[in-house]
Coordinates of C-alpha atoms and ligand atoms in Angstrom, one line a residue:
X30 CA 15.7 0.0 -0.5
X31 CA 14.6 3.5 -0.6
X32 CA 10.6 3.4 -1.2
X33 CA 10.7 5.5 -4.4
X34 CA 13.0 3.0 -5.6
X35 CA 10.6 0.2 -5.3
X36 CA 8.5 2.4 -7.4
X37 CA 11.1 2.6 -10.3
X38 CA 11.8 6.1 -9.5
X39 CA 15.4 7.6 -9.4
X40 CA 17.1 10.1 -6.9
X41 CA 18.4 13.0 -9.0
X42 CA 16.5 12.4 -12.3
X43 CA 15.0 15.5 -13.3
X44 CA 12.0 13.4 -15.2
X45 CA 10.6 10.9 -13.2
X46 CA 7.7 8.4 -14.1
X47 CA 5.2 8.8 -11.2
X48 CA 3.5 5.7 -11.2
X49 CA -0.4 5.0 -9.8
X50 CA -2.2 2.8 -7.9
X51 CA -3.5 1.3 -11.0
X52 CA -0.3 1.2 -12.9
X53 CA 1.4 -1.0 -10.4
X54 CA 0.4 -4.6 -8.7
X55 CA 1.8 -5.8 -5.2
X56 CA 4.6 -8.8 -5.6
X57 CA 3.2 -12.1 -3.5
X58 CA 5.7 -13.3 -1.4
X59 CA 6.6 -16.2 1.0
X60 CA 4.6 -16.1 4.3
X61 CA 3.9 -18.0 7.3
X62 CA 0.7 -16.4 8.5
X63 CA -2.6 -16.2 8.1
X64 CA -4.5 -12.8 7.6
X65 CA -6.2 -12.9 11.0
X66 CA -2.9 -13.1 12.4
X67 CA -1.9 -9.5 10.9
X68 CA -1.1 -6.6 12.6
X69 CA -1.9 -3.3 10.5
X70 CA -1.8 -0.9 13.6
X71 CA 0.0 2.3 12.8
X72 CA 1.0 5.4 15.0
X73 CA -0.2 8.3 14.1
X74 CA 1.0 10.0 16.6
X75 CA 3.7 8.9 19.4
X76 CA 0.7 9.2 21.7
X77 CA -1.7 7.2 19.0
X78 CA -2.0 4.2 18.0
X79 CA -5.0 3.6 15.6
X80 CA -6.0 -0.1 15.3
X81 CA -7.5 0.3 11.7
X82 CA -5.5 3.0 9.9
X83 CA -8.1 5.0 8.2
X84 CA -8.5 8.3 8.5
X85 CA -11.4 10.0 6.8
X86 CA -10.7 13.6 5.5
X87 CA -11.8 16.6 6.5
X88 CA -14.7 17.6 4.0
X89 CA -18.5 18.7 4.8
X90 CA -19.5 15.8 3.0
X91 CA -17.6 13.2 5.1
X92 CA -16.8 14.0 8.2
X93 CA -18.6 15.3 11.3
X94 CA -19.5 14.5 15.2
X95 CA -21.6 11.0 14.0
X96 CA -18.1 10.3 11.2
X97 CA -16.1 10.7 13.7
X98 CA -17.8 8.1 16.5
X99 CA -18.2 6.0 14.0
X100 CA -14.5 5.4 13.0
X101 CA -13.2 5.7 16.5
X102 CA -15.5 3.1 17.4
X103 CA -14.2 1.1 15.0
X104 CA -10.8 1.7 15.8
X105 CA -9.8 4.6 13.1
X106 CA -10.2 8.2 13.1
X107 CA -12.4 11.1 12.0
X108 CA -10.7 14.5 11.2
X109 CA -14.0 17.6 11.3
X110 CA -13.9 20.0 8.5
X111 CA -13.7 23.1 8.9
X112 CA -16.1 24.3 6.7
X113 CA -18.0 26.4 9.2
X114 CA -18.3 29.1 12.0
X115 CA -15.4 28.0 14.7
X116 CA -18.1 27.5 17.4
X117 CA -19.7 24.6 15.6
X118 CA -16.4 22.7 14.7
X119 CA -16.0 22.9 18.4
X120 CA -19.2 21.5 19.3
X121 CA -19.0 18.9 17.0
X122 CA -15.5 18.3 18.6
X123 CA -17.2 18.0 22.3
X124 CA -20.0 16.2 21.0
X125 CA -17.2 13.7 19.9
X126 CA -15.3 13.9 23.4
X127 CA -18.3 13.3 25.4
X128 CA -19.8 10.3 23.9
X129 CA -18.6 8.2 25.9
X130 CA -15.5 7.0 28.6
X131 CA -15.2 3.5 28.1
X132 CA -19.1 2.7 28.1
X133 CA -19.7 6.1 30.8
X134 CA -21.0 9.1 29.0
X135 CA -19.2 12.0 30.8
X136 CA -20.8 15.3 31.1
X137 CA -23.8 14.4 30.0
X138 CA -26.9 16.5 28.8
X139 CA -29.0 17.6 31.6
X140 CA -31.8 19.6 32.1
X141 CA -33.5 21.4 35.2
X142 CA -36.9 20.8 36.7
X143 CA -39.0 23.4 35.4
X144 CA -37.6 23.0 31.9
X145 CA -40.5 22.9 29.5
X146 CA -41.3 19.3 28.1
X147 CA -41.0 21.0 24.6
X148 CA -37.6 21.7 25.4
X149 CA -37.1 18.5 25.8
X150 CA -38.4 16.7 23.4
X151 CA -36.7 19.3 20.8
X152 CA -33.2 18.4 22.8
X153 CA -33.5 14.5 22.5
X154 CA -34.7 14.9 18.5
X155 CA -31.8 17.2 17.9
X156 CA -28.9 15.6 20.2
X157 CA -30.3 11.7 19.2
X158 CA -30.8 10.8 23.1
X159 CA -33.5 9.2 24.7
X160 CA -33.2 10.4 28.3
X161 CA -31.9 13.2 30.1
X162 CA -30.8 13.7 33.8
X163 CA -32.6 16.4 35.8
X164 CA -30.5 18.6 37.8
X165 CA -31.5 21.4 40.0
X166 CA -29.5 24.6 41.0
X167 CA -27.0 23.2 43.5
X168 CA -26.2 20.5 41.2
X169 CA -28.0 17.9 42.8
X170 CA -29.4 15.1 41.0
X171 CA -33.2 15.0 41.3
X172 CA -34.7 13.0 38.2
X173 CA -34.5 11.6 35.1
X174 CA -36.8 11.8 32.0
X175 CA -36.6 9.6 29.3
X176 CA -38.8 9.3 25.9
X177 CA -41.2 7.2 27.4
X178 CA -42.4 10.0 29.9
X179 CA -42.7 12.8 27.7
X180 CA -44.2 10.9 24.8
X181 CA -48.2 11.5 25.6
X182 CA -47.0 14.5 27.9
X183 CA -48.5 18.0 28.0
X184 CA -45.5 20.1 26.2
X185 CA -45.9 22.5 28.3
X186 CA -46.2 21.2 31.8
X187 CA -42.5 21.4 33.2
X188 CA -40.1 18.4 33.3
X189 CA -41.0 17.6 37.1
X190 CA -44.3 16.6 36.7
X191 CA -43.2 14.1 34.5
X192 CA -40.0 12.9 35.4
X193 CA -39.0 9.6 37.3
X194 CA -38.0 11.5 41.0
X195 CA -35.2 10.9 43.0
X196 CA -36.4 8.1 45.2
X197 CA -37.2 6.1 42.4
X198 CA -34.2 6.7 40.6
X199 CA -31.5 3.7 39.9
X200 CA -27.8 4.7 40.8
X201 CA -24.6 3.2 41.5
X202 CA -21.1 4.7 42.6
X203 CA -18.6 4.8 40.4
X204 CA -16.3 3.2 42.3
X205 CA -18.4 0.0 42.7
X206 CA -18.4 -0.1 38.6
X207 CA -14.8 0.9 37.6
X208 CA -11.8 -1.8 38.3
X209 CA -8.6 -0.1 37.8
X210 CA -10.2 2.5 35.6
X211 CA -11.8 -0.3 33.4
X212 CA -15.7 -0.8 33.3
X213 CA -17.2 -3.9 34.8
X214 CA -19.6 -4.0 32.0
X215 CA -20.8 -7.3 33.4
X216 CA -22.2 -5.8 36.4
X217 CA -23.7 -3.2 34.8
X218 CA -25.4 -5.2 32.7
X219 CA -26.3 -7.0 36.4
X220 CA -27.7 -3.8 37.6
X221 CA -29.3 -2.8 34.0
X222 CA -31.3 -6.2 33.9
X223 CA -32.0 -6.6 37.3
X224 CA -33.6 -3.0 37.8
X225 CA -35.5 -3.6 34.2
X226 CA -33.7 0.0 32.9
X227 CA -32.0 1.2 30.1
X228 CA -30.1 4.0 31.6
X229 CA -28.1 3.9 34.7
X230 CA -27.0 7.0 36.3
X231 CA -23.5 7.3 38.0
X232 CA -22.5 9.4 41.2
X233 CA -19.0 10.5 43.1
X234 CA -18.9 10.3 46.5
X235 CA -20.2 13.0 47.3
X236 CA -23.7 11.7 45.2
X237 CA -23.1 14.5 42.7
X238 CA -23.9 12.9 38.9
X239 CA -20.5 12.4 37.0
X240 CA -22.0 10.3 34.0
X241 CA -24.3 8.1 32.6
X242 CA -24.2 4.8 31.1
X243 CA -26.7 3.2 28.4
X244 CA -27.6 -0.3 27.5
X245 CA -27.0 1.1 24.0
X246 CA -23.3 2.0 24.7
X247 CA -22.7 -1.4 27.0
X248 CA -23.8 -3.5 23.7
X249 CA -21.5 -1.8 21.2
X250 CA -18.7 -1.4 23.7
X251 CA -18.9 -5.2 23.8
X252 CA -19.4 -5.4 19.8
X253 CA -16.4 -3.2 19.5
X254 CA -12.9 -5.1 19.1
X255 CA -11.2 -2.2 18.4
X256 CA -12.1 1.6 20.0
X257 CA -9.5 4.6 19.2
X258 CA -8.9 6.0 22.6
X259 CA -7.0 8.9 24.1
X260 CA -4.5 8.7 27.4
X261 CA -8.7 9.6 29.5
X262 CA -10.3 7.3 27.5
X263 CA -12.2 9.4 25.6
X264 CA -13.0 8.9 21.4
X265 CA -10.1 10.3 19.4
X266 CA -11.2 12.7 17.3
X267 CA -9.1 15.0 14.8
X268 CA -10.1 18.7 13.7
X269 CA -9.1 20.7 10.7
X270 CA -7.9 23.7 11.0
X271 CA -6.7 26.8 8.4
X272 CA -2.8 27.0 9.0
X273 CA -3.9 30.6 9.5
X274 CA -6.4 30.2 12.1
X275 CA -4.7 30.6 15.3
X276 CA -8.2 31.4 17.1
X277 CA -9.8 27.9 15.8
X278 CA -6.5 25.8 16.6
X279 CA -6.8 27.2 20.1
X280 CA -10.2 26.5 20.9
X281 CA -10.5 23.1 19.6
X282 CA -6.9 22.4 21.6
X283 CA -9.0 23.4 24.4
X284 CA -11.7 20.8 24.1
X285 CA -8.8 18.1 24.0
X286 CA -8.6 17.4 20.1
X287 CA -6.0 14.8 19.6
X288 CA -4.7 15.7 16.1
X289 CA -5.1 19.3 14.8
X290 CA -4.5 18.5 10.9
X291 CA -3.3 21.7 9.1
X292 CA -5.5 21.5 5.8
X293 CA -4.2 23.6 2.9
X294 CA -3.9 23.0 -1.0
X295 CA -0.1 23.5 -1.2
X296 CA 1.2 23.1 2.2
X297 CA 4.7 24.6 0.7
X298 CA 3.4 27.9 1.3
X299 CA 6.1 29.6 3.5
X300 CA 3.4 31.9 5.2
X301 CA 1.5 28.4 5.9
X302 CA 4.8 27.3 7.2
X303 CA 5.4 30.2 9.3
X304 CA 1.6 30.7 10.8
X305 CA 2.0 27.1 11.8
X306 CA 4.7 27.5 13.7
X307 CA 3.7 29.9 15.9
X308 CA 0.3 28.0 16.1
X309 CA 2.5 24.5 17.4
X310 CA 3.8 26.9 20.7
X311 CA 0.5 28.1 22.0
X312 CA -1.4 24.2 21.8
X313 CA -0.7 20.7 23.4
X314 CA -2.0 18.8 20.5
X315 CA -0.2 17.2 18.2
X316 CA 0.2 18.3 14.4
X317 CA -0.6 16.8 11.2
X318 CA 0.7 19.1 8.1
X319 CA -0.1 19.2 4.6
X320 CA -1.0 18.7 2.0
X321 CA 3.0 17.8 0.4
X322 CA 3.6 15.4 -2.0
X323 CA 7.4 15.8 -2.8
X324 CA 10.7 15.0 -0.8
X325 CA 11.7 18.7 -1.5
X326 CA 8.3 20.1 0.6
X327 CA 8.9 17.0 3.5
X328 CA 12.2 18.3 3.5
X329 CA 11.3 22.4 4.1
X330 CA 8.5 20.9 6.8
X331 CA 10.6 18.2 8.6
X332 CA 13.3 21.4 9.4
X333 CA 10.4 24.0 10.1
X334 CA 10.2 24.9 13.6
X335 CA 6.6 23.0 14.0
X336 CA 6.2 21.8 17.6
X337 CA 4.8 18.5 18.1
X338 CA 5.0 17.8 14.7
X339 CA 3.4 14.4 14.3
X340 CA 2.2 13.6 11.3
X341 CA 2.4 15.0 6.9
X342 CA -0.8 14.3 5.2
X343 CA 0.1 13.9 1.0
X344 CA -0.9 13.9 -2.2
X345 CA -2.1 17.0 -4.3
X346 CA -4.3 16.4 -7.1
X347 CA -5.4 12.8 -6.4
X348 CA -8.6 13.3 -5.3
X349 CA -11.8 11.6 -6.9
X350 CA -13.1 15.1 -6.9
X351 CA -9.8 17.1 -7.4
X352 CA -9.9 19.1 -10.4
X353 CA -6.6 21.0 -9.7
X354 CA -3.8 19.0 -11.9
X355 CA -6.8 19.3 -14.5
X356 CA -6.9 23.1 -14.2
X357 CA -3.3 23.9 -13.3
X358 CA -1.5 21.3 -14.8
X359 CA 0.3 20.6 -11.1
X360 CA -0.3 17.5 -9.2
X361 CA 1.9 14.2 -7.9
X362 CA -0.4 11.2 -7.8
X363 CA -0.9 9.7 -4.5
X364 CA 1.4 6.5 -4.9
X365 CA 4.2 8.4 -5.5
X366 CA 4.3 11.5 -3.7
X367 CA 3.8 9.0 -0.6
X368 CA 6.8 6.7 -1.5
X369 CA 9.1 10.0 -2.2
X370 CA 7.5 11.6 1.1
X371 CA 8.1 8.5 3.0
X372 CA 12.0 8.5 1.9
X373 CA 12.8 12.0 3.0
X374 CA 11.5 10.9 6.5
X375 CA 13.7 8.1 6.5
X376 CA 16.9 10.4 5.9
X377 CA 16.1 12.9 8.3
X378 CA 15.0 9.9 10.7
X379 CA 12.2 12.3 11.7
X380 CA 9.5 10.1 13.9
X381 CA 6.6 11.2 11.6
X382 CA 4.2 9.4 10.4
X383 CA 2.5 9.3 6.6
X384 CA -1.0 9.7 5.8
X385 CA -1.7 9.1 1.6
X386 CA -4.6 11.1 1.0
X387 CA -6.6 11.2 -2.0
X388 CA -7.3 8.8 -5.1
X389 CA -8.3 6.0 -2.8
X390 CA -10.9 3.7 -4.3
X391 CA -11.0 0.7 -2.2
X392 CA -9.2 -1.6 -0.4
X393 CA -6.4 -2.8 -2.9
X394 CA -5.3 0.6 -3.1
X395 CA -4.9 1.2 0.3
X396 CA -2.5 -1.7 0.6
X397 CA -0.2 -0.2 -2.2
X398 CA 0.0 3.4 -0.6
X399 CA 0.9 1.5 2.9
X400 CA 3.6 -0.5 0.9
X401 CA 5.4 2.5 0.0
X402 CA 5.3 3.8 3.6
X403 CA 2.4 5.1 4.6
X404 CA 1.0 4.3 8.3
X405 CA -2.4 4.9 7.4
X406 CA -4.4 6.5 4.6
X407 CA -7.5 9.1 4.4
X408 CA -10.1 8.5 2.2
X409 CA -12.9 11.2 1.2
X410 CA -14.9 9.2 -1.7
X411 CA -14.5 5.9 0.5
X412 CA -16.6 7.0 3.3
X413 CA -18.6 9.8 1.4
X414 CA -21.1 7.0 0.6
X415 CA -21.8 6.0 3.8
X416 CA -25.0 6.4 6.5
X417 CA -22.5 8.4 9.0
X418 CA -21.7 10.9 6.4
X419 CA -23.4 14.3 6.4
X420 CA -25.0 14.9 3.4
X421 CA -28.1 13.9 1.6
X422 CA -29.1 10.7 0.3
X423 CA -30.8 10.9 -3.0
X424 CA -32.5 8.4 -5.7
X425 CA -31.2 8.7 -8.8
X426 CA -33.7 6.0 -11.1
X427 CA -34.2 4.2 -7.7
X428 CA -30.9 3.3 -6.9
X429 CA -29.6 5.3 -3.6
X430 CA -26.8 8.2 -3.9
X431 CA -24.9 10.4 -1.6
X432 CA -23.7 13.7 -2.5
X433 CA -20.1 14.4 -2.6
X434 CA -17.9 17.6 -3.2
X435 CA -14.6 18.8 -3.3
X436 CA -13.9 21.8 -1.0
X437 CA -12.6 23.6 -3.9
X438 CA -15.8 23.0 -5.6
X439 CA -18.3 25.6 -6.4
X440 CA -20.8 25.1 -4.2
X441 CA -18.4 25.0 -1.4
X442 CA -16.3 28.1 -2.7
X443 CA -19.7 29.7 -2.8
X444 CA -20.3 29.1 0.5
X445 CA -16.9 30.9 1.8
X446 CA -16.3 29.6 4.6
X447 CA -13.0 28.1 4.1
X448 CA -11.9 31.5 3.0
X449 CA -8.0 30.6 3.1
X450 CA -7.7 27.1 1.2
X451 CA -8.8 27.2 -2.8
X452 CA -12.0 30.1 -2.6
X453 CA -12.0 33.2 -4.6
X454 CA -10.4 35.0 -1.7
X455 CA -6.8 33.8 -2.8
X456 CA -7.7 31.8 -5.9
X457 CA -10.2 32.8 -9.0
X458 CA -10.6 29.6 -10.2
X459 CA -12.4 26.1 -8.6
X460 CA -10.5 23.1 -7.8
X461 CA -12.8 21.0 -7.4
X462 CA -16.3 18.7 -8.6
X463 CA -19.7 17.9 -6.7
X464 CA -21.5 15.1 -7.9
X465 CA -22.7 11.8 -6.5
X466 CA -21.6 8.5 -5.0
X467 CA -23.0 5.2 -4.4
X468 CA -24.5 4.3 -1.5
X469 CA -23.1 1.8 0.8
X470 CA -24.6 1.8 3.9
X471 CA -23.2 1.7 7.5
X472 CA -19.3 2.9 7.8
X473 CA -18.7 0.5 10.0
X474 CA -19.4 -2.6 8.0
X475 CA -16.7 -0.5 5.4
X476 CA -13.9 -0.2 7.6
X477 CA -14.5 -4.3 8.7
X478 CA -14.6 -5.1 5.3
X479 CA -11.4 -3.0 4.1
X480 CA -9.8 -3.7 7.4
X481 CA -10.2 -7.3 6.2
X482 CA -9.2 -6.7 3.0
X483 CA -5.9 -5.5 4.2
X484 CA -5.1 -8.2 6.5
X485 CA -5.5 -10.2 3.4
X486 CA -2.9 -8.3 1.6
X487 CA -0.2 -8.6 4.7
X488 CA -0.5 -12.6 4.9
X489 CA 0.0 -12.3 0.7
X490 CA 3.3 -10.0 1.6
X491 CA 4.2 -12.2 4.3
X492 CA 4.2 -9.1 6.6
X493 CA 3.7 -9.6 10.3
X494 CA 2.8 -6.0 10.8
X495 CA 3.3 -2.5 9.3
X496 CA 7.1 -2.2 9.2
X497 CA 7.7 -5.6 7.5
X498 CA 5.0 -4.6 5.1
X499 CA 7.3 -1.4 4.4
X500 CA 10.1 -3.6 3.9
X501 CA 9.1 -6.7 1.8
X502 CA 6.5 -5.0 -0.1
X503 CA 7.8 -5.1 -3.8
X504 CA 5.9 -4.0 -6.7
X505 CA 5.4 -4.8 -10.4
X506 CA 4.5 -2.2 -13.4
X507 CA 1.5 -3.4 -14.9
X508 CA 0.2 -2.7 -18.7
X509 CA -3.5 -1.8 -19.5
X510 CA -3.9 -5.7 -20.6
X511 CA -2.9 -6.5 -17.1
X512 CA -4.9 -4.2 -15.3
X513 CA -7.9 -5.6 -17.3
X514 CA -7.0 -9.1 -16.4
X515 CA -6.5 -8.1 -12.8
X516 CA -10.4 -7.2 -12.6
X517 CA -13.0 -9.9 -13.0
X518 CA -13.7 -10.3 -17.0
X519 CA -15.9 -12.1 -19.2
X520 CA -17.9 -13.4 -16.9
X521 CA -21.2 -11.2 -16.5
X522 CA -21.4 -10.1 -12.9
X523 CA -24.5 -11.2 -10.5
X524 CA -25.6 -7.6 -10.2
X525 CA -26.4 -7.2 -13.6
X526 CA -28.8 -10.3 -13.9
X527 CA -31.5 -8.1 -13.3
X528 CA -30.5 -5.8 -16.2
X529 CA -30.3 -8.7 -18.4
X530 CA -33.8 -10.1 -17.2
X531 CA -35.2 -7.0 -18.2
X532 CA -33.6 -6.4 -21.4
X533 CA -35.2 -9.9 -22.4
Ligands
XMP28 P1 -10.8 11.1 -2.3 O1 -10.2 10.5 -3.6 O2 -10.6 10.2 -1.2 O3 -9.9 12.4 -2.0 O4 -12.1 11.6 -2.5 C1 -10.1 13.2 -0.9 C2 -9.0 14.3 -0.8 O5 -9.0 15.2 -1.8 C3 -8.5 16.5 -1.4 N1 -9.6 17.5 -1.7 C4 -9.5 18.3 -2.8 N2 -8.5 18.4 -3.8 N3 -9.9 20.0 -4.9 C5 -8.7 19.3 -4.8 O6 -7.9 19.4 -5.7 C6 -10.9 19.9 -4.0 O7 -11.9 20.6 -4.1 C7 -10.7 19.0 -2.9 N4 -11.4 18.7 -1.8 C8 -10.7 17.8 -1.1 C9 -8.3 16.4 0.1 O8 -6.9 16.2 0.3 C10 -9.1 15.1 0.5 O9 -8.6 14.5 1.6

């Protein structure tokens, strides 16, 4: 069964019904497994496999360096905005790179002797670290200075008067640490405990410092079931990119981006098309394209000469903060330009993947988009809330906020940086709202909890993994009455007691 079929949609009918998340409820059907048995792993790429297939998008109020860790750590992925000079969506791409190999921090942050403890103490506030390695001018390792020595330290005095020296200094080889390319965290943590430190610092052969390894990193590697990986071990991280900005596409290639996502309103733009092209020949990564949201725009992609071609990111107009069906009248909703998207694949038997972007609210509307053949979703409003997003937390009557904003929004238009996708360069009008969003804490507790959520809907499907939740997912058209029952009623939630209390 084609996926736009299960949606009631026909091939060839000029007028469509284009059904949404809400308008729809997932079929149960027979199973033999429980939820934790699940498998809801998806390729993104034929290089990568994400363990929790979420993908946040590439906004300035979702995702940079600390969105990005977060998810990989987690087992999903971050994609940076692009919102901003090319130089600092390539830091934030190192920054993301660097943070650790498998529990080793490579090329880490160093200093030199005579830096100025000022310096330093304005590098560990601004980069989040606590120690750095001291390195003189052949490259040799001479010190290390943590928090703890510059805390009551002269800020002026230079970093070797106060720095732990060489001869005190706890190393180790990296070959005594690394079995077949795998950490022995246990001995680490041996070393780490037995030498009373927090940071142990890691030579070659030739005693020359090639990373560094944290207590820190050693306890979340071993909290971390899942940890998004490319082929050296480093985080995955994905980076937008203008389909006209060769420049940016080559430079963040350079740092080793795994996915370079192609981030434009109407992805059938031929120029877009064209630019990208030529783009695909010059970099190693692998693409994502979009935004598409119809079989006719998969169709003029899928045939495009796009190297590496790996991914189509759809939807247009589903956003929570998309104003652009509002003020155009254009737009597919999410559910089914991802079921029509997914079917055009399928014909051309292209190895693409499907990304449903936009209109997300939670977890049951994840499971819906997936149903219709999506490998993995990206979610703005989802993770806009949380403590890894970059923006500001406000109180709005006490109760915490974050703000959130389209990139077509005013504020961002205004800031003009994004010059090619919706601001007043090419377009006169704003696509897009700013407002607020709820709070909700860590991201990681988010994707565990969603990640759960889904696993509960593939033991509900009976589906083993993502391509039997392609195949036996069947949906039913729900009426307003049933969408109402579908959510709890009549009964007054917990979280209003307190409402009520004071009311009375
Ligand atoms: P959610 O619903 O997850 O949607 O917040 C995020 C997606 O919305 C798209 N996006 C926009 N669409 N005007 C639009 O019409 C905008 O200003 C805008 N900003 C982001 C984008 O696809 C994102 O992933």
């Amino acid at each position: 069964m084609r996926f736009a079929e299960k949606l009631g949609m026909k091939y060839n009918n000029a007028f469509n019904e284009h059904l949404s998340f809400d308008d729809v409820s997932l079929l149960p059907r027979s199973s033999d497994l429980e939820p934790s048995e699940a498998d809801i792993s998806a390729w993104i790429t034929p290089e990568h496999l994400l363990a929790i297939p979420f993908i946040s998008s590439p906004m300035d109020r979702v995702t940079e360096s600390e969105m990005c860790i977060a998810l990989a750590r987690e087992g999903a992925l971050g994609v940076l905005h692009r919102n901003n000079p090319m130089q600092v969506e390539v830091d934030m791409a190192k920054k993301v790179k660097r943070e650790e190999i498998s529990g080793i921090i490579r090329d880490p942050l160093t200093v030199t002797p005579d830096t100025p403890i000022s310096t330093v103490i304005r590098i560990m506030r601004e980069k989040n670290i606590s120690g750095l390695p001291v390195i003189d001018k052949s490259d040799n390792l001479v010190g290390i200075i943590t928090n703890r020595d510059v805390i009551a330290a002269n800020p002026d005095s230079p970093v070797n008067k106060e720095m732990t020296p060489k001869e005190k200094l706890v190393t180790t080889l990296e070959k005594d640490i690394l079995e077949n390319g795998k950490l022995n965290t246990e001995k680490v943590k041996q070393l780490l405990h037995f030498h009373r430190i927090e940071k142990l610092l890691v030579l070659n052969e030739l005693k020359k410092l090639t990373g560094l390894i944290t207590l820190k990193d050693i306890k979340r590697l071993e909290d971390s079931p899942y940890v998004s990986r490319d082929s050296e071990g480093r985080l995955m991280v994905g980076a937008s990119i203008s389909p006209f900005d060769h420049e940016r596409a080559i430079r963040l290639d350079l740092v080793g981006v795994d996915i370079l996502v192609i981030d434009i309103a109407h992805g059938m733009n031929v120029k877009a098309i064209k630019s990208v092209e030529k783009i695909s020949k010059d970099v190693n990564s692998w693409i994502m394209y979009g935004n598409i949201a119809t079989e006719e725009a998969a169709e003029q992609v899928i045939t495009s000469d796009i190297n590496k071609l790996a991914s189509l990111r759809v939807g247009l107009g589903g956003g929570s903060i998309c104003q652009t069906t509002q003020v155009t009248g254009v737009g597919v909703t999410t559910l089914s330009a991802t079921a029509l998207v997914a079917d055009a694949v399928q014909e051309h038997d292209a190895n693409i993947s499907i990304v449903a972007d936009g209109g997300i609210r939670g977890s049951g509307d994840l499971a819906k988009a997936i149903g219709v053949g999506a490998s993995a979703v990206m979610c703005g409003y989802l993770f806009s809330g949380t403590d890894e997003a970059p923006s500001e937390k406000v109180y709005i009557r006490g109760v915490p906020m974050k703000r959130y904003r389209g990139m077509a929004s005013p504020s961002a238009i205004r800031e003009r940086y994004a010059v090619d996708r919706y601001t007043r360069g090419t377009k006169e009008i704003a696509e897009g709202i700013e407002g607020v969003v709820s709070y909700r804490g860590s991201v990681r507790t988010l994707v565990r909890d969603l990640a759960a959520a889904l696993k509960a809907t593939y033991g509900y499907v009976g589906a083993r993994n993502t391509k039997e939740m392609w195949e036996k997912a069947r949906y039913a058209k729900r009426t307003m009455v049933g969408v109402r029952e579908g959510l709890p009623h009549d009964v007054i939630p917990e979280t209003q007691f307190q409402d009520l209390y004071d009311t009375f």
